[in-house]
Coordinates of N, CA and C in Angstrom, one line a residue:
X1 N -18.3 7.1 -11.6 CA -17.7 8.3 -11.4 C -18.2 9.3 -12.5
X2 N -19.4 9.4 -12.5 CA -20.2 10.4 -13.4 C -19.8 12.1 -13.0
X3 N -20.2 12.6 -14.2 CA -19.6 14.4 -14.1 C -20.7 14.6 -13.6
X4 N -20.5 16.0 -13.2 CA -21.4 16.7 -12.8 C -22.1 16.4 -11.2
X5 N -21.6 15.5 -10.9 CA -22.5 14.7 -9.5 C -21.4 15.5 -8.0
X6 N -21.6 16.2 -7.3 CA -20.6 16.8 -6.5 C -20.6 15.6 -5.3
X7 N -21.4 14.5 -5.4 CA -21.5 13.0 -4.1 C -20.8 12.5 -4.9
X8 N -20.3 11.9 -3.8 CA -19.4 10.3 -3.8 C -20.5 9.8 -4.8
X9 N -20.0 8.8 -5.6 CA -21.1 7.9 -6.4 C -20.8 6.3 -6.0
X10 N -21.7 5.5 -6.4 CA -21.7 4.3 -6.0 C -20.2 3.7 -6.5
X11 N -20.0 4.2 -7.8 CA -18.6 3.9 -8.3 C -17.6 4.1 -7.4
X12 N -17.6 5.0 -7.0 CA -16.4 5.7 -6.3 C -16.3 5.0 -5.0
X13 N -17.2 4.4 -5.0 CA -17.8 3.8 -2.8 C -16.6 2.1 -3.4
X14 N -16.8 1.5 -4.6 CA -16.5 0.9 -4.9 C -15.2 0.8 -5.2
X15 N -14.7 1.6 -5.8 CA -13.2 1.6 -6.1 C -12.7 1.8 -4.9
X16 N -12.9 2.8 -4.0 CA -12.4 3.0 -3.0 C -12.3 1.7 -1.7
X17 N -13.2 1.1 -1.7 CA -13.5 -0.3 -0.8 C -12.4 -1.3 -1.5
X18 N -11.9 -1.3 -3.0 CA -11.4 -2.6 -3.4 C -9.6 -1.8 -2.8
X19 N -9.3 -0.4 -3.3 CA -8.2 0.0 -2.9 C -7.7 0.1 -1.5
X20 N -8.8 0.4 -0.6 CA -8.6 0.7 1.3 C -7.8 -1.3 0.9
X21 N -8.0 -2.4 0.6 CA -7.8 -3.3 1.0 C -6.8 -4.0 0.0
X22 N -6.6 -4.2 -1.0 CA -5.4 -4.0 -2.0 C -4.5 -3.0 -2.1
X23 N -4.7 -1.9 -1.4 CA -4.0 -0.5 -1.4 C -2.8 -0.7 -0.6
X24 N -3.0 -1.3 0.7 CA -1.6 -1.6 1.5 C -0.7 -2.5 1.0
X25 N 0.6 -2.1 1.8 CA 1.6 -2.8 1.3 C 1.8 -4.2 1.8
X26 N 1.2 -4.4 2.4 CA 1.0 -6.3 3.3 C 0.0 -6.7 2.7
X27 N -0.9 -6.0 1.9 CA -1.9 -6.8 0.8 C -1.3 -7.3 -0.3
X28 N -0.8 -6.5 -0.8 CA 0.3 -6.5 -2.3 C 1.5 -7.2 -1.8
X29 N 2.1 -7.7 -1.1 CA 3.2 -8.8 -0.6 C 2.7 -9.7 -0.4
X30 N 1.6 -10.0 0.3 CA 1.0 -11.3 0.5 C 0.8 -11.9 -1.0
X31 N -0.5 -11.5 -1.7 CA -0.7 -11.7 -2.4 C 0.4 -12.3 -3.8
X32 N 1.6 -11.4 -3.7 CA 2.3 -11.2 -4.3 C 2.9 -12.7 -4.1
X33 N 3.6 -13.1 -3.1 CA 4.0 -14.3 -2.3 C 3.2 -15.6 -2.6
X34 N 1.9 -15.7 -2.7 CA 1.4 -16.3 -2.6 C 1.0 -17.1 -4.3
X35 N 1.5 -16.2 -5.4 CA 1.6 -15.9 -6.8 C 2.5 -17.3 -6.9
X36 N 3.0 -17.6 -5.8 CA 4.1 -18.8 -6.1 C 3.1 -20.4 -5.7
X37 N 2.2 -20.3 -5.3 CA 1.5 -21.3 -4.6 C 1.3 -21.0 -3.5
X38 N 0.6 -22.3 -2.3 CA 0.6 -22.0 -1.2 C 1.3 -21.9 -0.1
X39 N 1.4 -21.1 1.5 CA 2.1 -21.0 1.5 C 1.5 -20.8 3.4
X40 N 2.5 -21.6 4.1 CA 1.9 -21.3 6.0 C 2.4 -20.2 6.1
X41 N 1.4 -19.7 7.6 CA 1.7 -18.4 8.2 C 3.3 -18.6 8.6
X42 N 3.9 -19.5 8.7 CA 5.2 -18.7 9.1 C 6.0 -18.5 8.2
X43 N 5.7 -19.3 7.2 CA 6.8 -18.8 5.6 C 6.6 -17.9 5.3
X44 N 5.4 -17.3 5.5 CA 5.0 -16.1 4.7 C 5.2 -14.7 5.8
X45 N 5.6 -15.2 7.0 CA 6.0 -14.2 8.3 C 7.6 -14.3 7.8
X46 N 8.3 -15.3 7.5 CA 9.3 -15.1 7.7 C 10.1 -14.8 5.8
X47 N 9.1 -15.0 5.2 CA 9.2 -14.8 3.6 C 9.1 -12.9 3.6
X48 N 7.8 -12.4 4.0 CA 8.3 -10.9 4.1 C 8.7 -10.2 4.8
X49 N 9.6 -10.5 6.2 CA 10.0 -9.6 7.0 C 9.3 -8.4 7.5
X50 N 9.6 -7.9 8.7 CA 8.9 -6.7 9.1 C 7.7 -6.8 9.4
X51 N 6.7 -7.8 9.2 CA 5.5 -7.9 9.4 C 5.3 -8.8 10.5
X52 N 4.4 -7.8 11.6 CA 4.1 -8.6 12.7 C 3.3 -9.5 12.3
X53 N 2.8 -10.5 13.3 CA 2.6 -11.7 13.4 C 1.0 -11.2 13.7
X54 N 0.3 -10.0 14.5 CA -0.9 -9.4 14.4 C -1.0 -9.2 13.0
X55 N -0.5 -8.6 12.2 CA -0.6 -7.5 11.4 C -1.1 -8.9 10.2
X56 N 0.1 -9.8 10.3 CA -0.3 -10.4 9.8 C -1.7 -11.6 9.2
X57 N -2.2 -11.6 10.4 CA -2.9 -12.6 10.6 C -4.4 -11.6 10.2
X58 N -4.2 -10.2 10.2 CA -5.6 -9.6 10.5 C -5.5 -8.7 8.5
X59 N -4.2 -9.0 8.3 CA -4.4 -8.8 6.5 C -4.8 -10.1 6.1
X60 N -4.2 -11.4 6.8 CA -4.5 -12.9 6.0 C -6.0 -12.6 6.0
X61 N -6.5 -12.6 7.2 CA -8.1 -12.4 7.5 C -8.8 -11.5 6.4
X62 N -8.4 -10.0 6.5 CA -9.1 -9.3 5.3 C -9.5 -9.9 3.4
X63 N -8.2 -10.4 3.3 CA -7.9 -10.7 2.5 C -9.1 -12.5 2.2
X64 N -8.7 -13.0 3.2 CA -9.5 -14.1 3.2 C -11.4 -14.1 2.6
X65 N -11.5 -12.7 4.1 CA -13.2 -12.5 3.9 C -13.6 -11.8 2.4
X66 N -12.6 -11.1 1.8 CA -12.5 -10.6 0.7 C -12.5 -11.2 -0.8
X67 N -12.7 -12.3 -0.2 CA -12.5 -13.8 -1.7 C -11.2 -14.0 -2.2
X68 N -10.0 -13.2 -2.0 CA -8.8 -13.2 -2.3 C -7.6 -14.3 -2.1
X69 N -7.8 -15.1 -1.1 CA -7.4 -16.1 -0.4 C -8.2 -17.2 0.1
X70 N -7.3 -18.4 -0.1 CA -8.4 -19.4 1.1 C -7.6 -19.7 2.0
X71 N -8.2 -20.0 3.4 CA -7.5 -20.7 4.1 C -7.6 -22.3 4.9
X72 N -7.1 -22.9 4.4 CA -7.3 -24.5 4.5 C -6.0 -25.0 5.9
X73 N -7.5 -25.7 7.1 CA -7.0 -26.6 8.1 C -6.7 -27.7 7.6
X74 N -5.7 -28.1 8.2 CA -5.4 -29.5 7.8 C -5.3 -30.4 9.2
X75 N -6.0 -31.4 9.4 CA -6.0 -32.2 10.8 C -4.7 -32.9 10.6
X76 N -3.7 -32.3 11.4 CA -2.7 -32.8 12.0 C -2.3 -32.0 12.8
X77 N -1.2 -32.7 13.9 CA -0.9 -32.1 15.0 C 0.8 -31.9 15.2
X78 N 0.9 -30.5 15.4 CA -0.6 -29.3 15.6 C -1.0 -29.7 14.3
X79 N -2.2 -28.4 14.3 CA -3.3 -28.3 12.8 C -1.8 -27.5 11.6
X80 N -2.3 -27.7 11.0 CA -1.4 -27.5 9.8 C -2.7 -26.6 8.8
X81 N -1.7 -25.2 8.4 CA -2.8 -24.3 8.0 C -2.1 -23.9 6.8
X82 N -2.7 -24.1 5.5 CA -2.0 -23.3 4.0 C -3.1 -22.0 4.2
X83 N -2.4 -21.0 3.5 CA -3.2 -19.7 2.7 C -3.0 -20.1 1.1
X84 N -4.0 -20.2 0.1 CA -3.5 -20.0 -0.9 C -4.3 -18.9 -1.7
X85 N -4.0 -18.5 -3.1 CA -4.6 -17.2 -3.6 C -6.2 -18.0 -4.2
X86 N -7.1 -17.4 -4.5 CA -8.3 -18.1 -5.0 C -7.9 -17.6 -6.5
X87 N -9.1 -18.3 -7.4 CA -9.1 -17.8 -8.7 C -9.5 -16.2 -9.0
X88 N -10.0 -15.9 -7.6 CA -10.1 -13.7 -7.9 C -8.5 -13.6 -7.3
X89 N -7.8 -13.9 -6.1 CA -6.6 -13.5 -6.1 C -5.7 -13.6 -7.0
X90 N -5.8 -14.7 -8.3 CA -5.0 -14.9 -9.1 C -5.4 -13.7 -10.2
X91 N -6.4 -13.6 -10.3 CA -6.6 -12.3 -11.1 C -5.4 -11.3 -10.8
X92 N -5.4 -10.5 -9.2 CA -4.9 -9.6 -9.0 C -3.5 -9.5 -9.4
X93 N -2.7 -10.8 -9.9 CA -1.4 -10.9 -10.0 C -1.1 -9.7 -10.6
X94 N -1.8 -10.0 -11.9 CA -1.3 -9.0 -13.1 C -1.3 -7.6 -13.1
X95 N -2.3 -6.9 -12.1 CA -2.6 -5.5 -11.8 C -1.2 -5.5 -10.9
X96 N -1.3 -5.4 -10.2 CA 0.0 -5.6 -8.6 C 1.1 -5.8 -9.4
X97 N 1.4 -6.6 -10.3 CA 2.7 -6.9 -11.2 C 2.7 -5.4 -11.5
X98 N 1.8 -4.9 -12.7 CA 2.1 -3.9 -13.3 C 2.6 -2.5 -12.7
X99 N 1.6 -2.6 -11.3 CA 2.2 -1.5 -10.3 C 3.3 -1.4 -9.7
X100 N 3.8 -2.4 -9.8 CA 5.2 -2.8 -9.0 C 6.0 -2.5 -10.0
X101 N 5.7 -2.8 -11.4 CA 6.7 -2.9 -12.5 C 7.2 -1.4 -12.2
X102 N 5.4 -0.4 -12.2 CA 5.8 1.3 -12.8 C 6.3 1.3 -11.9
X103 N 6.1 1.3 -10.4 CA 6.9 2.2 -9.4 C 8.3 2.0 -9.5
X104 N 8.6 0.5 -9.9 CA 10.1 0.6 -9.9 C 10.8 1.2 -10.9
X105 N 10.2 1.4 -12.0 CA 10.5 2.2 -13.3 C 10.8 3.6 -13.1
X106 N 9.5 3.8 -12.5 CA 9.5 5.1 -11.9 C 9.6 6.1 -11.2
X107 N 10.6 5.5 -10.1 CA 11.2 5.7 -8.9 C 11.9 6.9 -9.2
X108 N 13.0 6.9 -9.9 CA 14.1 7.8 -9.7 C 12.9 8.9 -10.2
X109 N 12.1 9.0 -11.1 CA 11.2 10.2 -11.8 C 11.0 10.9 -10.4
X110 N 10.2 10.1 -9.9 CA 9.1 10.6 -8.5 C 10.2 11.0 -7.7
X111 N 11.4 10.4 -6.9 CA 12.4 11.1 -6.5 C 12.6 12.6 -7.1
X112 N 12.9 12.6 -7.9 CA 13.4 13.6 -8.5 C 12.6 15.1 -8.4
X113 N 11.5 14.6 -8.9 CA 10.0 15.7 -8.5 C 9.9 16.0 -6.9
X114 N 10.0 14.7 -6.2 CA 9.8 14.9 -4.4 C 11.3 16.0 -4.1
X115 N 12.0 16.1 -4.7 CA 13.4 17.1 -4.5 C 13.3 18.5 -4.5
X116 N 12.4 18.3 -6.0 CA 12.5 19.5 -6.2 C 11.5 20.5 -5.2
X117 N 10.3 19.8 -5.2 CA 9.2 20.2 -4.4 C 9.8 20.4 -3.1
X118 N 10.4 20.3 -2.9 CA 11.3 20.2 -1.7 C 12.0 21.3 -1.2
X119 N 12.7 21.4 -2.1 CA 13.6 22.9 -2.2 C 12.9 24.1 -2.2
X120 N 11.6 23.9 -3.6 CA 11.0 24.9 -3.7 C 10.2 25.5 -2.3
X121 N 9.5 24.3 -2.0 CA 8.9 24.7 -0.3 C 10.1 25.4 0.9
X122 N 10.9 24.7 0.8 CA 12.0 25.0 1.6 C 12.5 26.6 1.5
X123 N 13.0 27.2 0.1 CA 12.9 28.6 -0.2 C 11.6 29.5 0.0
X124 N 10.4 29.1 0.5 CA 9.5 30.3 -0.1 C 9.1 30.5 1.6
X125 N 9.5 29.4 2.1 CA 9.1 29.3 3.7 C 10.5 30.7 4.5
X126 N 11.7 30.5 3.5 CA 12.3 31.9 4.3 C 11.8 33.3 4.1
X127 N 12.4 33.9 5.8 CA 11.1 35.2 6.1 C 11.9 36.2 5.0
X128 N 11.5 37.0 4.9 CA 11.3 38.2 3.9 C 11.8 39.1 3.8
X129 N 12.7 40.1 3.8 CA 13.2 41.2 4.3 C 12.8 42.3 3.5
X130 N 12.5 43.4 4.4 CA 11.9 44.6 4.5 C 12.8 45.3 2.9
X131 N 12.1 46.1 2.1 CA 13.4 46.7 1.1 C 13.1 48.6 1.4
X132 N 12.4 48.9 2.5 CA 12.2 50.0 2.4 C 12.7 50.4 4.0
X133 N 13.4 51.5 3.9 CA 13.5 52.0 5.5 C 14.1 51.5 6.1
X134 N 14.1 51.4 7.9 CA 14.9 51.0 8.7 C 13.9 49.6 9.2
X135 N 12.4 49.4 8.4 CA 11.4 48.2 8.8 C 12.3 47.5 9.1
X136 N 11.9 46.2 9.9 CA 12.7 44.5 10.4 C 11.9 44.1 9.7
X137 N 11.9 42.9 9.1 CA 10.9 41.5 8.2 C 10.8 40.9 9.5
X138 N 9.9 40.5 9.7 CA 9.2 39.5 10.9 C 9.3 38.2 9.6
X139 N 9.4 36.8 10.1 CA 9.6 35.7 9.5 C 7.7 35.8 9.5
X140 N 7.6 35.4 8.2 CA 5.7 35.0 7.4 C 5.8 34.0 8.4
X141 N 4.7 33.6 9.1 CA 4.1 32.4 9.4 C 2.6 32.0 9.2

């Protein structure tokens, strides 16, 4: 992320590739989940809720081709399948911890600002009334 450069830079191509795919919230749950040991696709369907059974399977996959995860067949019948974190997934614990820590710290702040911004948009958006003569204010659009 060099000054002066008005292009994307290689840096930037980079951060941005690792965040499109850590950046979602079925990345950072998985992951997060998985912080405990290993764990099959259905524990972990029915461990985070809300997540389809697609959705799922095509984050395990990203996450997989990503170095983040392994995923290990096991011959039995049926096949018996763990996900677990690799030694780069275990890295991510601690970043993902921290973010989770601020947002929840941070929550009511961010609320609070998303309110205000709120109101203020809300007031500036009413139309305007004329202070001269018998003019009408047309609503600004």
């Amino acid at each position: 992320m060099t000054r002066g450069h008005p292009h994307v830079t290689e840096e930037c191509r980079a951060v941005s590739g690792v965040l499109a795919r850590i950046g979602d919230k079925w990345s950072v749950l998985i992951v997060s989940r998985l912080g405990n040991g290993p764990m099959r696709f259905n524990e972990l369907k029915r461990d985070i809720g809300g997540i389809s059974q697609r959705m799922l399977t095509l984050t395990l996959r990203g996450l997989e081709r990503d170095g983040l995860i392994t995923r290990t067949v096991f011959p039995t019948v049926p096949p018996r399948v763990d996900y677990e974190l690799t030694a780069l997934g275990h890295s991510l614990l601690a970043p993902v911890s921290a973010l989770a820590h601020w947002a929840r710290k941070n929550r009511p702040r961010i609320e609070e600002a998303q309110g205000k911004f709120h109101a203020r948009s809300q007031s500036e958006e009413r139309p305007k009334r004329a202070t001269t003569g018998n003019a009408r204010a047309l609503p600004l659009r």
